[in-house]
mmCIF file of C-alpha atoms and ligand atoms in Angstrom:
data_model
loop_
_atom_site.group_PDB
_atom_site.id
_atom_site.type_symbol
_atom_site.label_atom_id
_atom_site.label_comp_id
_atom_site.label_asym_id
_atom_site.label_seq_id
_atom_site.Cartn_x
_atom_site.Cartn_y
_atom_site.Cartn_z
ATOM 1 C CA MET A 1 -39.631 0.613 9.889
ATOM 2 C CA ALA A 2 -36.612 -1.465 8.975
ATOM 3 C CA VAL A 3 -33.258 -0.957 10.639
ATOM 4 C CA TYR A 4 -30.143 -1.525 8.535
ATOM 5 C CA LEU A 5 -27.314 -3.237 10.415
ATOM 6 C CA ASP A 6 -25.374 -4.716 7.511
ATOM 7 C CA TYR A 7 -22.886 -1.988 6.541
ATOM 8 C CA ALA A 8 -20.209 -4.565 5.684
ATOM 9 C CA ALA A 9 -22.415 -5.853 2.857
ATOM 10 C CA THR A 10 -22.871 -2.386 1.425
ATOM 11 C CA THR A 11 -23.382 1.198 2.577
ATOM 12 C CA PRO A 12 -25.914 3.739 1.342
ATOM 13 C CA THR A 13 -24.366 6.384 -0.887
ATOM 14 C CA ASP A 14 -23.955 9.452 1.304
ATOM 15 C CA PRO A 15 -26.276 12.309 0.233
ATOM 16 C CA LYS A 16 -23.241 14.624 -0.072
ATOM 17 C CA VAL A 17 -21.623 12.102 -2.400
ATOM 18 C CA VAL A 18 -24.774 11.986 -4.535
ATOM 19 C CA GLN A 19 -24.768 15.797 -4.724
ATOM 20 C CA ALA A 20 -21.157 15.790 -5.890
ATOM 21 C CA MET A 21 -21.967 13.234 -8.594
ATOM 22 C CA LEU A 22 -25.137 14.741 -10.040
ATOM 23 C CA PRO A 23 -23.633 17.462 -12.271
ATOM 24 C CA TYR A 24 -21.540 14.813 -14.045
ATOM 25 C CA PHE A 25 -24.644 13.092 -15.401
ATOM 26 C CA THR A 26 -25.866 16.288 -17.037
ATOM 27 C CA GLU A 27 -23.816 19.373 -17.915
ATOM 28 C CA GLY A 28 -20.527 17.710 -16.913
ATOM 29 C CA PHE A 29 -20.839 14.928 -19.487
ATOM 30 C CA GLY A 30 -17.692 15.588 -21.516
ATOM 31 C CA ASN A 31 -15.205 12.838 -22.279
ATOM 32 C CA PRO A 32 -12.105 13.463 -20.132
ATOM 33 C CA SER A 33 -9.942 12.599 -23.149
ATOM 34 C CA SER A 34 -11.391 15.426 -25.287
ATOM 35 C CA VAL A 35 -9.296 18.550 -25.650
ATOM 36 C CA TYR A 36 -12.098 21.154 -25.625
ATOM 37 C CA SER A 37 -13.543 22.688 -22.453
ATOM 38 C CA PHE A 38 -16.202 19.984 -21.830
ATOM 39 C CA GLY A 39 -13.430 17.423 -21.625
ATOM 40 C CA ARG A 40 -11.024 19.576 -19.681
ATOM 41 C CA GLU A 41 -13.611 20.045 -16.925
ATOM 42 C CA THR A 42 -14.299 16.352 -16.431
ATOM 43 C CA LYS A 43 -10.595 15.553 -16.697
ATOM 44 C CA GLN A 44 -10.061 17.981 -13.838
ATOM 45 C CA ALA A 45 -12.817 16.303 -11.807
ATOM 46 C CA VAL A 46 -11.254 12.869 -12.304
ATOM 47 C CA LEU A 47 -7.872 14.252 -11.296
ATOM 48 C CA LYS A 48 -9.335 15.737 -8.122
ATOM 49 C CA ALA A 49 -10.961 12.410 -7.221
ATOM 50 C CA ARG A 50 -7.656 10.639 -7.815
ATOM 51 C CA GLU A 51 -5.975 13.047 -5.418
ATOM 52 C CA GLU A 52 -8.655 12.516 -2.780
ATOM 53 C CA VAL A 53 -8.287 8.730 -2.885
ATOM 54 C CA ALA A 54 -4.490 9.091 -2.845
ATOM 55 C CA LEU A 55 -4.729 11.252 0.289
ATOM 56 C CA LEU A 56 -6.855 8.627 2.027
ATOM 57 C CA LEU A 57 -4.131 6.008 1.463
ATOM 58 C CA GLY A 58 -1.043 8.192 1.736
ATOM 59 C CA ALA A 59 -0.306 7.368 -1.913
ATOM 60 C CA ALA A 60 0.588 9.474 -4.947
ATOM 61 C CA PRO A 61 -2.280 10.253 -7.380
ATOM 62 C CA GLU A 62 -0.528 8.462 -10.247
ATOM 63 C CA GLU A 63 -0.556 5.259 -8.184
ATOM 64 C CA ILE A 64 -4.397 5.224 -8.097
ATOM 65 C CA PHE A 65 -6.224 3.269 -10.833
ATOM 66 C CA PHE A 66 -10.009 3.457 -11.019
ATOM 67 C CA THR A 67 -11.875 0.171 -11.522
ATOM 68 C CA SER A 68 -15.467 -1.084 -11.299
ATOM 69 C CA GLY A 69 -15.143 -2.278 -7.703
ATOM 70 C CA GLY A 70 -13.414 -4.425 -5.149
ATOM 71 C CA SER A 71 -13.833 -7.664 -7.092
ATOM 72 C CA GLU A 72 -12.281 -6.213 -10.244
ATOM 73 C CA SER A 73 -9.392 -4.740 -8.263
ATOM 74 C CA ASP A 74 -8.727 -8.102 -6.578
ATOM 75 C CA ASN A 75 -8.920 -9.979 -9.904
ATOM 76 C CA TRP A 76 -6.592 -7.504 -11.569
ATOM 77 C CA ALA A 77 -4.119 -7.505 -8.676
ATOM 78 C CA LEU A 78 -3.789 -11.274 -8.554
ATOM 79 C CA CYS A 79 -3.752 -11.891 -12.309
ATOM 80 C CA GLY A 80 -1.855 -8.746 -13.283
ATOM 81 C CA LEU A 81 0.861 -8.895 -10.642
ATOM 82 C CA SER A 82 1.488 -12.625 -10.992
ATOM 83 C CA ALA A 83 1.608 -12.480 -14.801
ATOM 84 C CA ALA A 84 4.004 -9.530 -14.772
ATOM 85 C CA ASN A 85 6.343 -11.348 -12.389
ATOM 86 C CA ALA A 86 5.944 -14.890 -13.778
ATOM 87 C CA GLU A 87 9.511 -14.959 -15.082
ATOM 88 C CA LYS A 88 10.745 -14.916 -11.503
ATOM 89 C CA GLY A 89 8.416 -17.698 -10.375
ATOM 90 C CA ARG A 90 4.934 -19.114 -10.305
ATOM 91 C CA HIS A 91 4.100 -19.392 -6.619
ATOM 92 C CA ILE A 92 1.431 -17.305 -4.863
ATOM 93 C CA VAL A 93 0.515 -17.115 -1.174
ATOM 94 C CA THR A 94 -2.861 -16.057 0.204
ATOM 95 C CA SER A 95 -4.981 -16.821 3.286
ATOM 96 C CA ALA A 96 -7.975 -19.021 4.051
ATOM 97 C CA VAL A 97 -10.121 -16.076 5.182
ATOM 98 C CA GLU A 98 -9.930 -13.969 2.008
ATOM 99 C CA HIS A 99 -12.996 -12.784 0.106
ATOM 100 C CA HIS A 100 -14.001 -15.029 -2.802
ATOM 101 C CA ALA A 101 -12.811 -12.333 -5.210
ATOM 102 C CA VAL A 102 -9.293 -13.289 -4.085
ATOM 103 C CA LEU A 103 -9.780 -17.004 -3.380
ATOM 104 C CA ASN A 104 -11.522 -17.775 -6.672
ATOM 105 C CA THR A 105 -8.977 -15.770 -8.656
ATOM 106 C CA ALA A 106 -6.215 -17.758 -6.967
ATOM 107 C CA GLU A 107 -8.068 -20.946 -7.950
ATOM 108 C CA TYR A 108 -8.167 -19.718 -11.552
ATOM 109 C CA LEU A 109 -4.439 -19.013 -11.452
ATOM 110 C CA ARG A 110 -3.879 -22.611 -10.345
ATOM 111 C CA THR A 111 -5.378 -23.700 -13.686
ATOM 112 C CA GLN A 112 -2.883 -21.382 -15.418
ATOM 113 C CA GLY A 113 0.150 -23.134 -13.949
ATOM 114 C CA PHE A 114 0.603 -21.174 -10.733
ATOM 115 C CA GLU A 115 1.034 -22.920 -7.401
ATOM 116 C CA VAL A 116 -1.031 -21.443 -4.584
ATOM 117 C CA THR A 117 -0.414 -21.788 -0.846
ATOM 118 C CA VAL A 118 -3.431 -20.900 1.296
ATOM 119 C CA LEU A 119 -2.304 -19.947 4.806
ATOM 120 C CA PRO A 120 -4.360 -21.060 7.821
ATOM 121 C CA VAL A 121 -5.451 -18.615 10.541
ATOM 122 C CA ASP A 122 -5.645 -18.825 14.323
ATOM 123 C CA GLY A 123 -8.847 -18.890 16.372
ATOM 124 C CA LYS A 124 -9.294 -15.134 15.998
ATOM 125 C CA GLY A 125 -8.772 -15.184 12.248
ATOM 126 C CA LEU A 126 -5.195 -13.904 12.283
ATOM 127 C CA VAL A 127 -2.514 -15.066 9.859
ATOM 128 C CA ARG A 128 0.570 -16.112 11.843
ATOM 129 C CA SER A 129 3.801 -14.550 10.622
ATOM 130 C CA SER A 130 5.600 -17.870 11.215
ATOM 131 C CA ASP A 131 3.209 -19.553 8.750
ATOM 132 C CA LEU A 132 3.904 -16.916 6.113
ATOM 133 C CA ARG A 133 7.644 -17.248 6.648
ATOM 134 C CA LYS A 134 7.428 -21.032 6.184
ATOM 135 C CA ALA A 135 5.308 -20.732 3.043
ATOM 136 C CA LEU A 136 7.584 -18.321 1.180
ATOM 137 C CA ARG A 137 9.904 -19.772 -1.478
ATOM 138 C CA ASP A 138 12.435 -18.426 -3.936
ATOM 139 C CA ASP A 139 9.784 -18.595 -6.643
ATOM 140 C CA THR A 140 7.056 -16.811 -4.620
ATOM 141 C CA VAL A 141 6.046 -13.775 -6.647
ATOM 142 C CA LEU A 142 2.942 -12.567 -4.828
ATOM 143 C CA VAL A 143 1.441 -12.537 -1.344
ATOM 144 C CA SER A 144 -2.187 -11.409 -1.013
ATOM 145 C CA ILE A 145 -3.564 -11.001 2.509
ATOM 146 C CA MET A 146 -6.548 -8.855 3.397
ATOM 147 C CA ALA A 147 -6.323 -5.799 5.652
ATOM 148 C CA ALA A 148 -9.476 -6.641 7.617
ATOM 149 C CA ASN A 149 -11.980 -9.443 7.318
ATOM 150 C CA ASN A 150 -15.529 -8.819 6.107
ATOM 151 C CA GLU A 151 -17.170 -11.431 8.341
ATOM 152 C CA VAL A 152 -15.431 -11.152 11.699
ATOM 153 C CA GLY A 153 -13.637 -7.799 11.344
ATOM 154 C CA THR A 154 -10.211 -9.183 12.285
ATOM 155 C CA ILE A 155 -7.453 -6.712 11.368
ATOM 156 C CA GLN A 156 -4.287 -8.395 10.086
ATOM 157 C CA PRO A 157 -0.796 -7.301 11.237
ATOM 158 C CA LEU A 158 0.015 -6.058 7.729
ATOM 159 C CA LYS A 159 3.254 -4.256 8.471
ATOM 160 C CA GLU A 160 4.877 -7.389 9.854
ATOM 161 C CA LEU A 161 3.533 -9.588 7.048
ATOM 162 C CA VAL A 162 4.713 -7.147 4.368
ATOM 163 C CA GLU A 163 8.224 -7.105 5.815
ATOM 164 C CA ILE A 164 8.415 -10.894 5.765
ATOM 165 C CA ALA A 165 7.176 -11.064 2.151
ATOM 166 C CA HIS A 166 9.617 -8.371 1.034
ATOM 167 C CA GLU A 167 12.575 -10.155 2.656
ATOM 168 C CA ARG A 168 11.929 -12.932 0.130
ATOM 169 C CA GLY A 169 11.334 -10.544 -2.766
ATOM 170 C CA ALA A 170 7.574 -11.125 -3.121
ATOM 171 C CA VAL A 171 5.128 -8.375 -4.068
ATOM 172 C CA PHE A 172 2.446 -7.713 -1.406
ATOM 173 C CA HIS A 173 -1.201 -7.062 -2.285
ATOM 174 C CA THR A 174 -3.936 -6.425 0.264
ATOM 175 C CA ASP A 175 -7.709 -6.493 -0.133
ATOM 176 C CA ALA A 176 -8.540 -3.425 1.953
ATOM 177 C CA VAL A 177 -12.190 -3.212 0.916
ATOM 178 C CA GLN A 178 -13.401 -3.427 4.538
ATOM 179 C CA ALA A 179 -10.604 -1.340 6.011
ATOM 180 C CA ALA A 180 -10.206 1.604 3.619
ATOM 181 C CA GLY A 181 -12.021 4.665 4.870
ATOM 182 C CA HIS A 182 -12.771 2.975 8.184
ATOM 183 C CA ILE A 183 -9.384 2.576 9.889
ATOM 184 C CA PRO A 184 -6.060 4.350 9.209
ATOM 185 C CA LEU A 185 -4.224 2.788 6.293
ATOM 186 C CA ASN A 186 -1.031 4.268 4.894
ATOM 187 C CA VAL A 187 0.543 2.365 2.037
ATOM 188 C CA ASN A 188 3.985 3.802 2.711
ATOM 189 C CA GLU A 189 3.987 3.171 6.448
ATOM 190 C CA LEU A 190 2.852 -0.396 5.780
ATOM 191 C CA GLY A 191 5.042 -0.907 2.710
ATOM 192 C CA ILE A 192 2.163 -2.316 0.648
ATOM 193 C CA ASP A 193 2.710 -2.698 -3.129
ATOM 194 C CA ALA A 194 -0.927 -3.024 -4.228
ATOM 195 C CA LEU A 195 -4.261 -2.439 -2.503
ATOM 196 C CA SER A 196 -7.908 -2.925 -3.463
ATOM 197 C CA LEU A 197 -10.789 -0.778 -2.260
ATOM 198 C CA SER A 198 -14.445 -0.464 -3.190
ATOM 199 C CA GLY A 199 -16.678 2.616 -3.387
ATOM 200 C CA HIS A 200 -19.863 1.097 -2.026
ATOM 201 C CA LYS A 201 -18.240 -0.056 1.210
ATOM 202 C CA LEU A 202 -17.346 3.521 2.161
ATOM 203 C CA TYR A 203 -20.552 5.443 1.322
ATOM 204 C CA GLY A 204 -19.625 5.848 -2.341
ATOM 205 C CA PRO A 205 -21.493 4.530 -5.386
ATOM 206 C CA LYS A 206 -21.677 0.852 -6.312
ATOM 207 C CA GLY A 207 -19.649 -0.247 -9.309
ATOM 208 C CA THR A 208 -16.648 1.901 -8.390
ATOM 209 C CA GLY A 209 -13.319 0.886 -6.945
ATOM 210 C CA VAL A 210 -9.599 1.449 -6.953
ATOM 211 C CA LEU A 211 -6.459 -0.564 -7.323
ATOM 212 C CA TYR A 212 -3.488 1.202 -5.802
ATOM 213 C CA VAL A 213 -0.235 0.086 -7.430
ATOM 214 C CA ARG A 214 3.066 1.315 -6.011
ATOM 215 C CA LYS A 215 5.230 3.166 -8.490
ATOM 216 C CA GLY A 216 7.707 0.769 -10.083
ATOM 217 C CA THR A 217 5.629 -2.366 -9.382
ATOM 218 C CA LEU A 218 5.197 -4.477 -12.505
ATOM 219 C CA ILE A 219 1.592 -5.222 -13.480
ATOM 220 C CA VAL A 220 -0.007 -6.434 -16.699
ATOM 221 C CA PRO A 221 -2.835 -4.227 -18.112
ATOM 222 C CA LEU A 222 -6.409 -5.260 -17.353
ATOM 223 C CA VAL A 223 -8.250 -3.678 -20.276
ATOM 224 C CA TYR A 224 -6.553 -2.912 -23.592
ATOM 225 C CA GLY A 225 -8.022 0.162 -25.199
ATOM 226 C CA GLY A 226 -7.345 3.876 -25.176
ATOM 227 C CA GLY A 227 -4.650 5.203 -22.927
ATOM 228 C CA GLN A 228 -6.911 5.724 -19.894
ATOM 229 C CA GLU A 229 -5.582 4.894 -16.415
ATOM 230 C CA ARG A 230 -2.008 5.171 -17.679
ATOM 231 C CA GLY A 231 -2.676 2.615 -20.377
ATOM 232 C CA LEU A 232 -3.433 -0.148 -17.870
ATOM 233 C CA ARG A 233 -7.236 -0.030 -17.855
ATOM 234 C CA GLY A 234 -8.641 1.405 -21.039
ATOM 235 C CA GLY A 235 -12.181 2.698 -21.512
ATOM 236 C CA THR A 236 -13.846 6.069 -21.075
ATOM 237 C CA GLU A 237 -13.849 6.888 -17.379
ATOM 238 C CA ASN A 238 -16.979 6.434 -15.238
ATOM 239 C CA VAL A 239 -16.833 10.123 -14.393
ATOM 240 C CA PRO A 240 -19.860 10.392 -12.025
ATOM 241 C CA GLY A 241 -18.761 7.230 -10.229
ATOM 242 C CA ILE A 242 -15.161 8.388 -9.918
ATOM 243 C CA VAL A 243 -16.258 11.800 -8.649
ATOM 244 C CA GLY A 244 -18.494 10.034 -6.102
ATOM 245 C CA LEU A 245 -15.665 7.783 -4.957
ATOM 246 C CA GLY A 246 -13.419 10.823 -4.544
ATOM 247 C CA ALA A 247 -16.039 12.627 -2.474
ATOM 248 C CA ALA A 248 -16.585 9.491 -0.368
ATOM 249 C CA ALA A 249 -12.829 9.162 0.232
ATOM 250 C CA SER A 250 -12.605 12.767 1.312
ATOM 251 C CA MET A 251 -15.564 12.404 3.726
ATOM 252 C CA ALA A 252 -14.130 9.174 5.109
ATOM 253 C CA ARG A 253 -10.848 10.912 5.858
ATOM 254 C CA GLU A 254 -12.621 13.730 7.694
ATOM 255 C CA GLU A 255 -14.905 11.487 9.716
ATOM 256 C CA MET A 256 -12.635 8.534 10.387
ATOM 257 C CA GLU A 257 -11.316 9.413 13.812
ATOM 258 C CA GLY A 258 -14.690 10.392 15.247
ATOM 259 C CA GLU A 259 -16.520 7.466 13.666
ATOM 260 C CA MET A 260 -13.928 4.970 14.883
ATOM 261 C CA LYS A 261 -14.323 6.167 18.470
ATOM 262 C CA ARG A 262 -18.111 6.244 18.244
ATOM 263 C CA GLN A 263 -18.478 2.817 16.632
ATOM 264 C CA ASN A 264 -15.850 1.166 18.871
ATOM 265 C CA LYS A 265 -17.855 2.295 21.870
ATOM 266 C CA LEU A 266 -21.192 1.142 20.450
ATOM 267 C CA ARG A 267 -19.651 -2.177 19.425
ATOM 268 C CA ASP A 268 -18.024 -2.968 22.768
ATOM 269 C CA LYS A 269 -21.082 -1.923 24.759
ATOM 270 C CA PHE A 270 -23.307 -4.133 22.610
ATOM 271 C CA ILE A 271 -20.993 -7.141 22.755
ATOM 272 C CA SER A 272 -20.678 -7.090 26.540
ATOM 273 C CA ALA A 273 -24.431 -6.579 26.960
ATOM 274 C CA ALA A 274 -25.238 -9.460 24.597
ATOM 275 C CA VAL A 275 -22.681 -11.878 26.037
ATOM 276 C CA SER A 276 -23.759 -11.174 29.623
ATOM 277 C CA SER A 277 -27.516 -11.214 29.013
ATOM 278 C CA ILE A 278 -27.892 -14.091 26.532
ATOM 279 C CA GLU A 279 -26.903 -17.565 27.652
ATOM 280 C CA ASP A 280 -24.277 -19.397 25.569
ATOM 281 C CA CYS A 281 -23.573 -16.401 23.371
ATOM 282 C CA HIS A 282 -19.993 -16.128 22.072
ATOM 283 C CA LEU A 283 -18.003 -13.532 20.171
ATOM 284 C CA ASN A 284 -16.384 -14.734 16.926
ATOM 285 C CA GLY A 285 -13.059 -13.065 16.190
ATOM 286 C CA ALA A 286 -10.835 -10.686 18.093
ATOM 287 C CA ALA A 287 -12.003 -8.349 20.842
ATOM 288 C CA GLY A 288 -11.103 -4.667 21.094
ATOM 289 C CA GLU A 289 -8.451 -3.029 18.969
ATOM 290 C CA GLY A 290 -7.815 -5.962 16.665
ATOM 291 C CA ARG A 291 -11.324 -5.677 15.272
ATOM 292 C CA LEU A 292 -13.001 -3.306 12.827
ATOM 293 C CA PRO A 293 -14.971 -0.662 14.753
ATOM 294 C CA GLY A 294 -18.368 -1.593 13.303
ATOM 295 C CA ASN A 295 -18.153 -5.392 13.348
ATOM 296 C CA ILE A 296 -20.112 -7.574 15.786
ATOM 297 C CA ASN A 297 -20.153 -11.303 15.001
ATOM 298 C CA LEU A 298 -21.848 -13.455 17.640
ATOM 299 C CA ARG A 299 -22.976 -17.045 17.787
ATOM 300 C CA PHE A 300 -25.656 -18.595 19.935
ATOM 301 C CA ASP A 301 -25.325 -22.292 20.854
ATOM 302 C CA GLY A 302 -28.258 -24.372 19.631
ATOM 303 C CA VAL A 303 -29.639 -21.566 17.445
ATOM 304 C CA SER A 304 -29.298 -21.752 13.672
ATOM 305 C CA SER A 305 -28.507 -18.420 12.065
ATOM 306 C CA ASP A 306 -31.072 -19.118 9.317
ATOM 307 C CA SER A 307 -33.985 -19.208 11.731
ATOM 308 C CA LEU A 308 -32.620 -16.247 13.674
ATOM 309 C CA LEU A 309 -32.216 -14.189 10.500
ATOM 310 C CA ILE A 310 -35.815 -14.873 9.455
ATOM 311 C CA ARG A 311 -37.142 -13.756 12.844
ATOM 312 C CA LEU A 312 -34.981 -10.647 12.868
ATOM 313 C CA ASP A 313 -36.112 -9.779 9.359
ATOM 314 C CA ILE A 314 -39.766 -10.048 10.442
ATOM 315 C CA GLU A 315 -38.949 -7.666 13.301
ATOM 316 C CA GLY A 316 -37.403 -5.293 10.769
ATOM 317 C CA TYR A 317 -33.666 -5.836 11.310
ATOM 318 C CA ALA A 318 -31.317 -6.355 8.374
ATOM 319 C CA VAL A 319 -28.378 -8.406 9.630
ATOM 320 C CA SER A 320 -26.330 -11.123 8.001
ATOM 321 C CA ALA A 321 -25.124 -14.686 8.497
ATOM 322 C CA GLY A 322 -21.537 -14.924 7.400
ATOM 323 C CA SER A 323 -20.878 -12.994 4.224
ATOM 324 C CA ALA A 324 -23.618 -11.678 1.944
ATOM 325 C CA CYS A 325 -22.006 -13.361 -1.050
ATOM 326 C CA SER A 326 -22.503 -16.822 0.408
ATOM 327 C CA ALA A 327 -25.864 -16.111 2.044
ATOM 328 C CA GLY A 328 -28.506 -18.495 0.767
ATOM 329 C CA ALA A 329 -25.909 -21.227 0.413
ATOM 330 C CA VAL A 330 -26.122 -23.954 3.042
ATOM 331 C CA GLU A 331 -22.344 -24.159 3.352
ATOM 332 C CA PRO A 332 -20.898 -22.850 6.623
ATOM 333 C CA SER A 333 -18.770 -19.727 6.304
ATOM 334 C CA HIS A 334 -15.263 -20.538 5.060
ATOM 335 C CA VAL A 335 -13.939 -17.856 7.395
ATOM 336 C CA LEU A 336 -15.479 -19.306 10.551
ATOM 337 C CA SER A 337 -14.434 -22.824 9.505
ATOM 338 C CA ALA A 338 -10.854 -21.629 8.994
ATOM 339 C CA MET A 339 -10.968 -20.169 12.519
ATOM 340 C CA GLY A 340 -11.637 -23.663 13.832
ATOM 341 C CA LEU A 341 -15.386 -23.520 14.401
ATOM 342 C CA SER A 342 -17.417 -26.680 13.802
ATOM 343 C CA ASP A 343 -20.060 -26.603 11.053
ATOM 344 C CA THR A 344 -22.801 -26.312 13.677
ATOM 345 C CA GLU A 345 -21.020 -23.437 15.417
ATOM 346 C CA ALA A 346 -20.372 -21.663 12.121
ATOM 347 C CA LYS A 347 -24.036 -22.022 11.181
ATOM 348 C CA SER A 348 -25.132 -20.310 14.391
ATOM 349 C CA ALA A 349 -23.293 -17.027 13.728
ATOM 350 C CA VAL A 350 -24.935 -13.701 13.019
ATOM 351 C CA ARG A 351 -23.021 -10.658 11.834
ATOM 352 C CA VAL A 352 -24.142 -7.142 12.690
ATOM 353 C CA THR A 353 -22.170 -4.295 11.149
ATOM 354 C CA LEU A 354 -22.584 -0.694 12.236
ATOM 355 C CA GLY A 355 -22.107 2.390 10.160
ATOM 356 C CA ARG A 356 -22.260 6.149 9.900
ATOM 357 C CA TYR A 357 -26.038 6.281 10.423
ATOM 358 C CA THR A 358 -26.340 3.712 13.239
ATOM 359 C CA LYS A 359 -27.852 5.191 16.411
ATOM 360 C CA GLU A 360 -27.355 3.903 19.932
ATOM 361 C CA ASP A 361 -31.108 3.461 20.529
ATOM 362 C CA GLU A 362 -31.377 1.257 17.429
ATOM 363 C CA LEU A 363 -28.843 -1.116 18.979
ATOM 364 C CA HIS A 364 -30.615 -0.959 22.299
ATOM 365 C CA ASP A 365 -33.906 -2.014 20.674
ATOM 366 C CA TYR A 366 -32.125 -4.616 18.579
ATOM 367 C CA LEU A 367 -30.671 -6.226 21.701
ATOM 368 C CA SER A 368 -34.084 -6.848 23.230
ATOM 369 C CA ILE A 369 -35.387 -8.318 19.951
ATOM 370 C CA LEU A 370 -32.288 -10.510 19.747
ATOM 371 C CA GLN A 371 -32.748 -11.729 23.334
ATOM 372 C CA LYS A 372 -36.391 -12.534 22.656
ATOM 373 C CA SER A 373 -35.696 -14.274 19.329
ATOM 374 C CA VAL A 374 -32.902 -16.464 20.716
ATOM 375 C CA ARG A 375 -35.110 -17.411 23.686
ATOM 376 C CA GLU A 376 -38.037 -18.331 21.447
ATOM 377 C CA ILE A 377 -35.962 -20.401 19.047
ATOM 378 C CA ARG A 378 -34.414 -22.318 21.937
ATOM 379 C CA LEU A 379 -37.840 -22.939 23.542
ATOM 380 C CA ALA A 380 -39.254 -24.147 20.226
ATOM 381 C CA SER A 381 -36.392 -26.596 19.704
ATOM 382 C CA ILE A 382 -36.885 -28.105 23.187
ATOM 383 C CA GLY A 383 -40.493 -28.599 22.033
HETATM 384 C C1 PLP B 26 -17.293 -6.392 -0.714
HETATM 385 C C2 PLP B 26 -15.931 -6.966 -0.739
HETATM 386 C C3 PLP B 26 -15.274 -7.214 -1.943
HETATM 387 C C4 PLP B 26 -15.943 -7.009 -3.284
HETATM 388 O O1 PLP B 26 -16.141 -5.651 -3.579
HETATM 389 P P1 PLP B 26 -17.210 -5.241 -4.709
HETATM 390 O O2 PLP B 26 -16.991 -3.784 -4.895
HETATM 391 O O3 PLP B 26 -18.555 -5.582 -4.156
HETATM 392 O O4 PLP B 26 -16.874 -6.038 -5.916
HETATM 393 C C5 PLP B 26 -13.994 -7.705 -1.910
HETATM 394 N N1 PLP B 26 -13.368 -7.925 -0.731
HETATM 395 C C6 PLP B 26 -13.950 -7.692 0.450
HETATM 396 C C7 PLP B 26 -13.205 -7.937 1.710
HETATM 397 C C8 PLP B 26 -15.261 -7.215 0.497
HETATM 398 O O5 PLP B 26 -15.843 -6.999 1.669
#
């Protein structure tokens, strides 16, 4: 029986979310743009989902735009916000630990005449506010820094970073795909102008996401078509997906406080047990409050994560080396490298991410398998 410990890569759709979605594949099939009753019902369902996502973020429903996922939201935010503000300037700031949906979009924008500054991070993966302050220029139009990192779970000091960006008149976008639904996130308290989230990282369906855009923020449309999503992203709405994302957002809001406490405890107990019982085992990233509740990223000196992952898979544990998107590639994680780890260190990291269905005894069993696997790999390499 396999044990899933890779909730940062994706989460299963919650059964309650599936139940909420099902009617919208069958009797609730109407086009939300139609005026007759079939359409009015689905329009209502989309509106309700928009309100649920807005509540999760402390936003207004009309600031929520449904997309096909985190990657689309990130692409739209970077391209749409920079294009809409290009008259003011053509300089963008982001960080070295962003997801590739942000980093590769920034690279594309470079080819379109934008200048991009990629901020370094400290040993825990944090962006220093002094570095942001130094990077900002009169022609900086956009700053994009993630809320929490997908590999090491480091939570960025967004409020402070937003204030610094705003002092220089730049728009602030955050990739909150790992944070939304997992830790408190209020766009007004933080002052954020745009925020990306993804359905499948918070027990919603895959292929669904949101870009929050603060009222009054200029952004260029993503899809030209009918007037859907306030004319900014045309196309008939993915009604079942949107309903599922709304239900997932509402569940996340209800369960957040309890899940945070539960997962923080599981995480910290596991980390201290692993570090004290396995020789030369180190935690990557921040300890305690500065870290996402479900994230455990450890490295084991002299043990390559590839060989460890294979052994753990044979034992039935689904864990990850670095990010799922770069798994299979021999390159060390760009996040761990940016945090100052050597290639060898970065290639000995294993990420375990906990979720809503993780049980304490699963982690207990996993620890003994991990201890055994690390021991065996080290013995084999001594020969
Ligand atoms: C998963 C992820 C994305 C991409 O989201 P998709 O919905 O899979 O496109 C973007 N950013 C971060 C931080 C992620 O973890």
